[in-house]
Amino acid sequence: MRPIKAEELLELMTKEFGDRITDSKITKRVEGKQKRENLHLSVTVDRESFKDVVRWLADVQYPLLSVISGWDAGDRVELLYEFQLNGGVLGKGLALTLRVGLPKDSLKIETICDIIPGAQIGEREKQEMLGVRVEGTPDPRRFFLPDDFPEGVYPWRKDESGVPESMIKKLWEAK
Amino acid sequence: MGLDFFLFSILFVFLTMGLGLVVALFIRGIDRKLTAHMQARIGPPLRQPFLDIGKLFGKDTIIPENSIPWLYNLAPIACFASAATLLFYIPLGSLDSVLAGRGDLVLLTYLLLLPSLALTLGGFASGSPYATVGAQREMVTMVSYEFPIIIGVVALAWQMTMLFPFDPNLYAFSLSAFSAHLVWAEVGLFGWVGLALILFVFLLVTTGELAKVPFDVGEAETEIAGGLLAEYSGRNLALFYLGDCIKAVAMGGIIVAIFFPFNLSPLLSISGLQANAVDLLFFFVKIIIVLFFSLMLIRVGVARLKINQVVDVQWFTFSLICIVGLLLVWVDPWLSPVLGILGG
Amino acid sequence: MAEKSCTYSLPIGPIHPALHEPFLFQFQIDGERIKKVDLIGGKVHRGIEWMGMRRNPIQVIYVAERICGICSCSHAFTYCRAVEDAADIDVPERAQYIRAIIAELERMHSHLLWAGVAAHEIGFDSLLYYTWRAREGVMDLLELISGNRVNYGMLMIGGVRRDLSDETLSKIKDAMDRFDPVADKLIYLFLEDKTVKLRTQDVGILSFNDAIKLCALGPTARASGVRKDVRQDQPYCAYADLEIRAITPENFDKETVGDVYDKTLVRLLEVKQSIGIIKQCVDSLPSGDLLAEPKLVKILATLKKVNNEGLGRVEAPRGELVHWVRLQESTNLRAWKARSPTYNNVLPWQPMLIGEQIADIPIVAASTDPCFSCLDRAVVTKNGKSEIITGEELHRLSLEKTRRLKKWG
């Protein structure tokens, strides 16, 4: 396997998808006495092209999906698919973030479980924690929240569908 | 038989039972302590099994909702009773057993099976999936360890009949025959090797018989949460525990009675009650030594096997060793003299 | 003859002696063979991320430490790296080395803990005690360094909180020299013992392809031949100077199978590797500051102005650990996602468990070294209905019981 460089990957990606990639950034962090550099490529794509990008990426080099993070950014929910590339090559590892913004009035995204089966738990978590509907995910049940947790309450949301004050158990006040 | 004999027997039964229980629990204490030391632990005090039993009898006995209550409650009693019966057939040192002459090795092998059978019934009656899996496993194990034991017993009895074909008082399967004639002394080299093989298998099968590592598949705490015993508590569990302790002593006692029926009293040239007491004590020491090699040493040195591996080991390997032992015992009367002539 | 098949269901968990934390495996079993398995998590979700989103960045370090009792340092470490990434804080070299030493000690004790548990799962209790006695030595060392056995409280944003004195360093070195033969002995015991081999070889196999597709991490993936290790791929802190290589069964001149035996092998070899790393770190420990900014108030003030997100990655004992934070010009964290390695190692259980026997469940389940969470509620099932006892209720019930017992006494 040939390790792929951050600039190279970004170039390939822009060539393939053009202006469907709305934003991109390469950040560097230095480590150790030798000040070795670690690179992090962050790319923003729109929802419609997101799955194409993942499929394209899996063809270029099958990535390790570290985690799907997400947060409530006010008017939209942002999902961040954190990938790892060049695994197994000393010091050549590359972190890649695919960022997708979803407007609050249509919180849905396509599943990537058919490309990367390991995304299943992450997708289930996003459904229960952020209220994002992942279309076509193979097992849409809850994973982390208990069965009796109310519908329509999403713990990570900062708006009215977040955890209401009435649900917070104040154990420190218990007698 | 007069009334006084009857009364004497009753008294003797209670004495044997009481002594058997105390010794069984004490030996379990020694077992736990020695095992702990081998595992670099301190271990519980020697009286711990007594405390455990006391505590268990004081606890609530919970009967699961989907169990069959009468069978569920009967099983521990059956287990304890059949284990206790074993005690009455084993000669205690120089004392004859209570029921000497009324049962033989064949009966003993069946009696040894009964506690496990009771456990299995109890397991099936508990209505828990863990207990059911445990009971299934226990049945398979029972079938697999019974075969080598029976072969061994047959080999021993065969040898007795071959050595003393004209002794009218000798009943080949009885335990008293073995305490009357020291098996090792009477055979030649081939028979000696054959007997050693059978002893070896008996020592190993004890672990299976008592469901201890590596053959504790029926209970397997980390796999099926105690299996057969998963649902048992309080008095019922205490009875199973007692049955298990007694079975260990009985199994050790049988091996001692067959293979090591030596007594100390002739050496010390004492007689009477004193001699009986010394021999009894020596008998228990021998049991502890036998159990040390068959139970404790094996238990600390290996991992638990899977059910198919248990069957492989017991059904094939142990049976094969026993059959080889049987053959050696069989050829001994002809071959050993030949060897003697050649050597001489 | 048509093959007769009658399956029955067997639940393992949420409470089971083989599982040390609550998780539910719902098995469909035919005889002793596993036909199907459903993995059900979230039995006791604690909502730690939710709690973190209501606290300031320094408070969250201590919350992060309490995500897991075994890799407590790894969580704090990763979280600090995420915040440092967001706020662009550079950590002093000495702190980077101390972090590596703690992380490696933690790896050693975690792997030894795992090895002991694995021995217990297959019923080999003597090996459990032997392994845990060795682990106790590492715990003592951690106590010597940090004053704590479990939550070390060593990490701070921008560095570490405690220094290693020359005396401590020489003690660490001595301990590592003593530990080398112990590790060799353990490797011998686990890899050569006949009964251990019977139970671990060709059991719970995870193929290379499954490991890649299901995003398996850490020793679980490496035992299947996936050469992934954050310390190698994107070397961080002191590892950047050390050129660490991922350990796979090939390092032991063994063909990669991906069974439980290989997973044991990888973990035990990593213990050896950790000993080497600690020795190297102690030898080349640079001098200098411990913290980029020693005043906590100042750190908080800086972080309050940050509007950025950060990603921290660390190779925890169980695999790659990821924390992602979002700071948005406020006292508290705006968002926090902690992804522990078990999160990714749950799915590989399916291919590993199907087709195995009931007896293999504990050791296969344990082979990924799962780490869930702690209990905050209890479920009581009575007459087919289930009631939930909340924390307050449990508190009240225990008070009642204590009073009742006191009356008798």
mmCIF file of N, CA, C and O in Angstrom, chain C residues 12 34 67 152 161 189 236 370:
data_model
loop_
_atom_site.group_PDB
_atom_site.id
_atom_site.type_symbol
_atom_site.label_atom_id
_atom_site.label_comp_id
_atom_site.label_asym_id
_atom_site.label_seq_id
_atom_site.Cartn_x
_atom_site.Cartn_y
_atom_site.Cartn_z
ATOM 1 N N ILE C 12 -26.703 -13.861 27.853
ATOM 2 C CA ILE C 12 -25.513 -13.685 28.690
ATOM 3 C C ILE C 12 -25.470 -12.199 29.004
ATOM 4 O O ILE C 12 -25.300 -11.393 28.113
ATOM 5 N N ILE C 34 -23.326 -21.755 18.771
ATOM 6 C CA ILE C 34 -23.982 -20.461 18.654
ATOM 7 C C ILE C 34 -24.419 -20.254 17.211
ATOM 8 O O ILE C 34 -23.623 -20.383 16.288
ATOM 9 N N ILE C 67 -14.249 7.859 33.026
ATOM 10 C CA ILE C 67 -14.970 7.066 32.026
ATOM 11 C C ILE C 67 -14.640 5.600 32.250
ATOM 12 O O ILE C 67 -15.482 4.729 32.184
ATOM 13 N N TYR C 152 -5.196 8.433 38.186
ATOM 14 C CA TYR C 152 -3.886 8.978 38.575
ATOM 15 C C TYR C 152 -3.877 10.492 38.744
ATOM 16 O O TYR C 152 -3.041 11.030 39.437
ATOM 17 N N ARG C 161 0.734 17.173 35.830
ATOM 18 C CA ARG C 161 0.600 17.847 37.110
ATOM 19 C C ARG C 161 1.718 17.514 38.084
ATOM 20 O O ARG C 161 1.969 18.250 39.019
ATOM 21 N N LEU C 189 4.044 -19.111 30.044
ATOM 22 C CA LEU C 189 2.890 -19.804 30.620
ATOM 23 C C LEU C 189 1.668 -19.729 29.713
ATOM 24 O O LEU C 189 0.977 -20.706 29.495
ATOM 25 N N TYR C 236 2.694 10.371 18.584
ATOM 26 C CA TYR C 236 2.431 11.574 19.359
ATOM 27 C C TYR C 236 3.360 11.590 20.555
ATOM 28 O O TYR C 236 3.962 10.591 20.899
ATOM 29 N N PRO C 370 -13.283 -5.972 26.437
ATOM 30 C CA PRO C 370 -14.349 -4.972 26.432
ATOM 31 C C PRO C 370 -14.351 -4.138 27.694
ATOM 32 O O PRO C 370 -13.902 -4.582 28.742
#
